[in-house]
PDB file of C-alpha atoms in Angstrom:
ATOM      1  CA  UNK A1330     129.362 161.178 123.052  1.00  0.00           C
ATOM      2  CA  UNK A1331     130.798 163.931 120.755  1.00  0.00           C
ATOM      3  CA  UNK A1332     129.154 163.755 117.289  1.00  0.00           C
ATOM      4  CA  UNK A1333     131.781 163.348 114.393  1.00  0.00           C
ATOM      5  CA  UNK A1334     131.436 165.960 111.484  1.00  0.00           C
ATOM      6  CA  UNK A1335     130.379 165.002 108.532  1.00  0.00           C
ATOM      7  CA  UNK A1336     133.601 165.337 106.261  1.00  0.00           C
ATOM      8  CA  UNK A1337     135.735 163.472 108.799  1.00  0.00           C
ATOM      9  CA  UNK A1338     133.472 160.324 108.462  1.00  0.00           C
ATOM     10  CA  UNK A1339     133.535 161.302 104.306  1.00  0.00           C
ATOM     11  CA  UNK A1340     137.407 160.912 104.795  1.00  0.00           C
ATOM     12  CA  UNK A1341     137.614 158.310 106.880  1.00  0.00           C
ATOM     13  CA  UNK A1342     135.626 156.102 104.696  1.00  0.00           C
ATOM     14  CA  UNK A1343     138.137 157.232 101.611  1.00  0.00           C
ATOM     15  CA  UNK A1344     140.405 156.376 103.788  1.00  0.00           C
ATOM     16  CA  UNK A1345     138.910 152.884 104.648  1.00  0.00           C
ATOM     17  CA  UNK A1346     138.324 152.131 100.853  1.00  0.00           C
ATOM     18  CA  UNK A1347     142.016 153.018  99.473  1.00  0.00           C
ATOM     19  CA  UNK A1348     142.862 150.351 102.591  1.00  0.00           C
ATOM     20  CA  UNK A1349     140.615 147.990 101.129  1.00  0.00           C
ATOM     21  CA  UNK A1350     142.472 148.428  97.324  1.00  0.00           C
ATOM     22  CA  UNK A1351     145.977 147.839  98.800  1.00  0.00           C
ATOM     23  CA  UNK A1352     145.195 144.914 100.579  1.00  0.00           C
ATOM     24  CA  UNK A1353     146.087 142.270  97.412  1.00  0.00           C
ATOM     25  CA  UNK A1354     144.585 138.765  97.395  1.00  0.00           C
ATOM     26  CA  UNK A1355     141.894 137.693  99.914  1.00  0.00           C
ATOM     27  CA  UNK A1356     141.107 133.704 100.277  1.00  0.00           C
ATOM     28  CA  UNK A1357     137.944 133.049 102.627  1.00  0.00           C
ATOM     29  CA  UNK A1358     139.167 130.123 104.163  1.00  0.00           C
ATOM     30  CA  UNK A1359     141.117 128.326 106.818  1.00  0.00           C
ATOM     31  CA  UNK A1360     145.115 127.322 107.133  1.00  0.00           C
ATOM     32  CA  UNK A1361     144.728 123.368 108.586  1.00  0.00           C
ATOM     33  CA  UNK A1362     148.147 121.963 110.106  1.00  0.00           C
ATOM     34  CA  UNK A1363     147.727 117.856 110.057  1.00  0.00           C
ATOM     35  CA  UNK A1364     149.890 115.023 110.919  1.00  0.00           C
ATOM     36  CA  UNK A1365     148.743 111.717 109.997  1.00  0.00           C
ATOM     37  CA  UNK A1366     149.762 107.961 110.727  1.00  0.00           C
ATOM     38  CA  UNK A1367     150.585 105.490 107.621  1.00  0.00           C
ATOM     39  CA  UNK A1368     149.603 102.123 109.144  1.00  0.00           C
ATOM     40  CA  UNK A1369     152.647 100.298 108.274  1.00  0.00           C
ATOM     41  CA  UNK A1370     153.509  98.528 111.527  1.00  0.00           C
ATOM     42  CA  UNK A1371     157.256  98.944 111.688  1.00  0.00           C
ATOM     43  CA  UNK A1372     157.273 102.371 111.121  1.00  0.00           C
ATOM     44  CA  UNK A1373     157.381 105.723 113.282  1.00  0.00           C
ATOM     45  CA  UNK A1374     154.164 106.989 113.256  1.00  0.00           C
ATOM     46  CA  UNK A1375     153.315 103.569 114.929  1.00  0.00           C
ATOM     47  CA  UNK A1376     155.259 104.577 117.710  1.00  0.00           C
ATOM     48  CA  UNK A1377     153.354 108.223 118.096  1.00  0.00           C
ATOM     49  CA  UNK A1378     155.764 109.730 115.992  1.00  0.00           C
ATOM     50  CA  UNK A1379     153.373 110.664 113.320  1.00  0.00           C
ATOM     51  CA  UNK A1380     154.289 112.471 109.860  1.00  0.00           C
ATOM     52  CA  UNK A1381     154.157 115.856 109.169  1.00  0.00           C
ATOM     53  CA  UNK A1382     152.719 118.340 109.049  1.00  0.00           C
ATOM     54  CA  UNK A1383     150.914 118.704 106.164  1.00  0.00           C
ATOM     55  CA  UNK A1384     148.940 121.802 105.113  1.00  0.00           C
ATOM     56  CA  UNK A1385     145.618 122.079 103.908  1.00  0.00           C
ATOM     57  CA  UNK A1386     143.000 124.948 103.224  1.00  0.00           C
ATOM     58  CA  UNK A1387     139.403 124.655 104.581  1.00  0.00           C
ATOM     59  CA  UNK A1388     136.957 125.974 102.281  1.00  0.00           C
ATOM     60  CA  UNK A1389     133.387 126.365 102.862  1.00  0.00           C
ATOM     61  CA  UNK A1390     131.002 126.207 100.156  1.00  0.00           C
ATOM     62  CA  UNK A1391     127.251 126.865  99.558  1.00  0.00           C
ATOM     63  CA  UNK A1392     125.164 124.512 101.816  1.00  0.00           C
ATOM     64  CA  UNK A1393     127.148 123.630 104.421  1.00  0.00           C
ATOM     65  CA  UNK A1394     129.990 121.661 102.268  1.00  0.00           C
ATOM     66  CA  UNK A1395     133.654 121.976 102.813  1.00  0.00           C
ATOM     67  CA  UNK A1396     136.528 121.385 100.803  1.00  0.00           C
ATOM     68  CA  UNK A1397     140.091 120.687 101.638  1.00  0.00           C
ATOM     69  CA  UNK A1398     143.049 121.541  99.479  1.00  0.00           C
ATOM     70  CA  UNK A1399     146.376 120.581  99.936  1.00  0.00           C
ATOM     71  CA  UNK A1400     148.887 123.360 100.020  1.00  0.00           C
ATOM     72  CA  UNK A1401     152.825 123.014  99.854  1.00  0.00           C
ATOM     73  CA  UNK A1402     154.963 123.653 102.508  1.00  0.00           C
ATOM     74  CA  UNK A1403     156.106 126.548 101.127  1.00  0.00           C
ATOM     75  CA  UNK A1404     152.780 128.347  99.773  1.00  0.00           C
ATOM     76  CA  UNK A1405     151.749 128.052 103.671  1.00  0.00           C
ATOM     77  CA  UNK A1406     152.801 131.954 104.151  1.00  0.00           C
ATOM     78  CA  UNK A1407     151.431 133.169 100.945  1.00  0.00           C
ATOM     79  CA  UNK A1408     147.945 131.531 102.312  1.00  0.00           C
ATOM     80  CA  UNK A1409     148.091 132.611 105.403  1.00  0.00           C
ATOM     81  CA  UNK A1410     148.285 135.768 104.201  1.00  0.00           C
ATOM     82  CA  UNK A1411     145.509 135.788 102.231  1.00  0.00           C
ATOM     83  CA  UNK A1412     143.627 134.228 104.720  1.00  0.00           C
ATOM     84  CA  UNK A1413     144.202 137.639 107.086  1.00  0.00           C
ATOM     85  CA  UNK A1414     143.574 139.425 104.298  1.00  0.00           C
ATOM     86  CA  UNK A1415     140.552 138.351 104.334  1.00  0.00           C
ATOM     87  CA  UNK A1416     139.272 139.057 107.800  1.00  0.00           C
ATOM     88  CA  UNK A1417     141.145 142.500 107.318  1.00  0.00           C
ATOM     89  CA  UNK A1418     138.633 143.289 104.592  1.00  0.00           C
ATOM     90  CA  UNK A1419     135.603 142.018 106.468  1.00  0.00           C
ATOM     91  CA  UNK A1420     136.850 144.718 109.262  1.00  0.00           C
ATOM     92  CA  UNK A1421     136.910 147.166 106.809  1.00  0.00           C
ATOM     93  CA  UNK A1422     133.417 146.755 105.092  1.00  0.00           C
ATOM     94  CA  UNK A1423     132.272 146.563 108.203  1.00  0.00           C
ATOM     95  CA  UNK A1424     133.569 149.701 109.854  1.00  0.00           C
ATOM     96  CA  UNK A1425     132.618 151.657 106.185  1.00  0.00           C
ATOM     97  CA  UNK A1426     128.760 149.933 106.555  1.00  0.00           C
ATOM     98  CA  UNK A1427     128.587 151.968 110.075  1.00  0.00           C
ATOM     99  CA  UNK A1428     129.601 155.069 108.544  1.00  0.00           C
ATOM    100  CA  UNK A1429     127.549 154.813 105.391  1.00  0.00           C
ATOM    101  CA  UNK A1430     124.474 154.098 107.834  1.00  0.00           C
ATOM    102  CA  UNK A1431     125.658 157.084 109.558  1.00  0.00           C
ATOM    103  CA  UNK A1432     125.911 159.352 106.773  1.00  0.00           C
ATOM    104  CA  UNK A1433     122.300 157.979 105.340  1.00  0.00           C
ATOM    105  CA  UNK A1434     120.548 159.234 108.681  1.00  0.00           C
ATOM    106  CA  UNK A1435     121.913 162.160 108.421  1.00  0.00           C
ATOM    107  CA  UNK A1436     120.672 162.610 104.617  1.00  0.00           C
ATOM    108  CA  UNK A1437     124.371 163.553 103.560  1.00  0.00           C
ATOM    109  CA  UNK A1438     125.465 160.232 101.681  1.00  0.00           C
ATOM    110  CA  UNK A1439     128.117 161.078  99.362  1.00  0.00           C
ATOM    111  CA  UNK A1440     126.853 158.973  96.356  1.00  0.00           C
ATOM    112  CA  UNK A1441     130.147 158.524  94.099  1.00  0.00           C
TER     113      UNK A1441
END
């Protein structure tokens, strides 16, 4: 495997971190569709028909609890986008850990 000079991974991790600036809101958790049934006997959902959707964000908290909030309709985008832009910038710490591990063995980190 070719070794990758030095600058390049210098300016590729630049590169990585002016990504990580312009990626706007991030929202660790998850986008939940649900339909639910009312129990009134005469009514659709009775029938399998059930209402919905409804939206909801799963959030996970510190030891092991989780936490649903309701979401509009129309906030479902705006969410879900957050919700990417989260795993976007867990793909971009980790690609910039492996080239800051990189640059330590090599005893060139650029330290600003």
């Amino acid at each position: 495997m070719k070794r990758v000079p030095t600058r390049r991974l210098t300016a590729r991790r630049q590169q990585l971190l002016d990504t990580l600036a312009r990626l706007g809101p991030v929202l660790r958790a998850t986008v939940i569709e649900r339909f639910t049934q009312c129990g009134k006997g005469n009514c659709k959902c009775m029938r399998g028909e059930k209402h919905g959707p409804a939206y909801y964000l799963a959030v996970s908290y510190a030891k092991g609890r989780t936490r649903q909030v309701y979401i509009p309709k129309a906030l479902r985008p705006v969410a879900e986008t957050w919700v990417r832009n989260y795993h976007q910038a867990l793909d971009l710490l980790e690609e910039m850990s492996s080239i800051d591990l990189e640059l330590l063995r090599r005893k060139t980190p650029d330290t600003e």
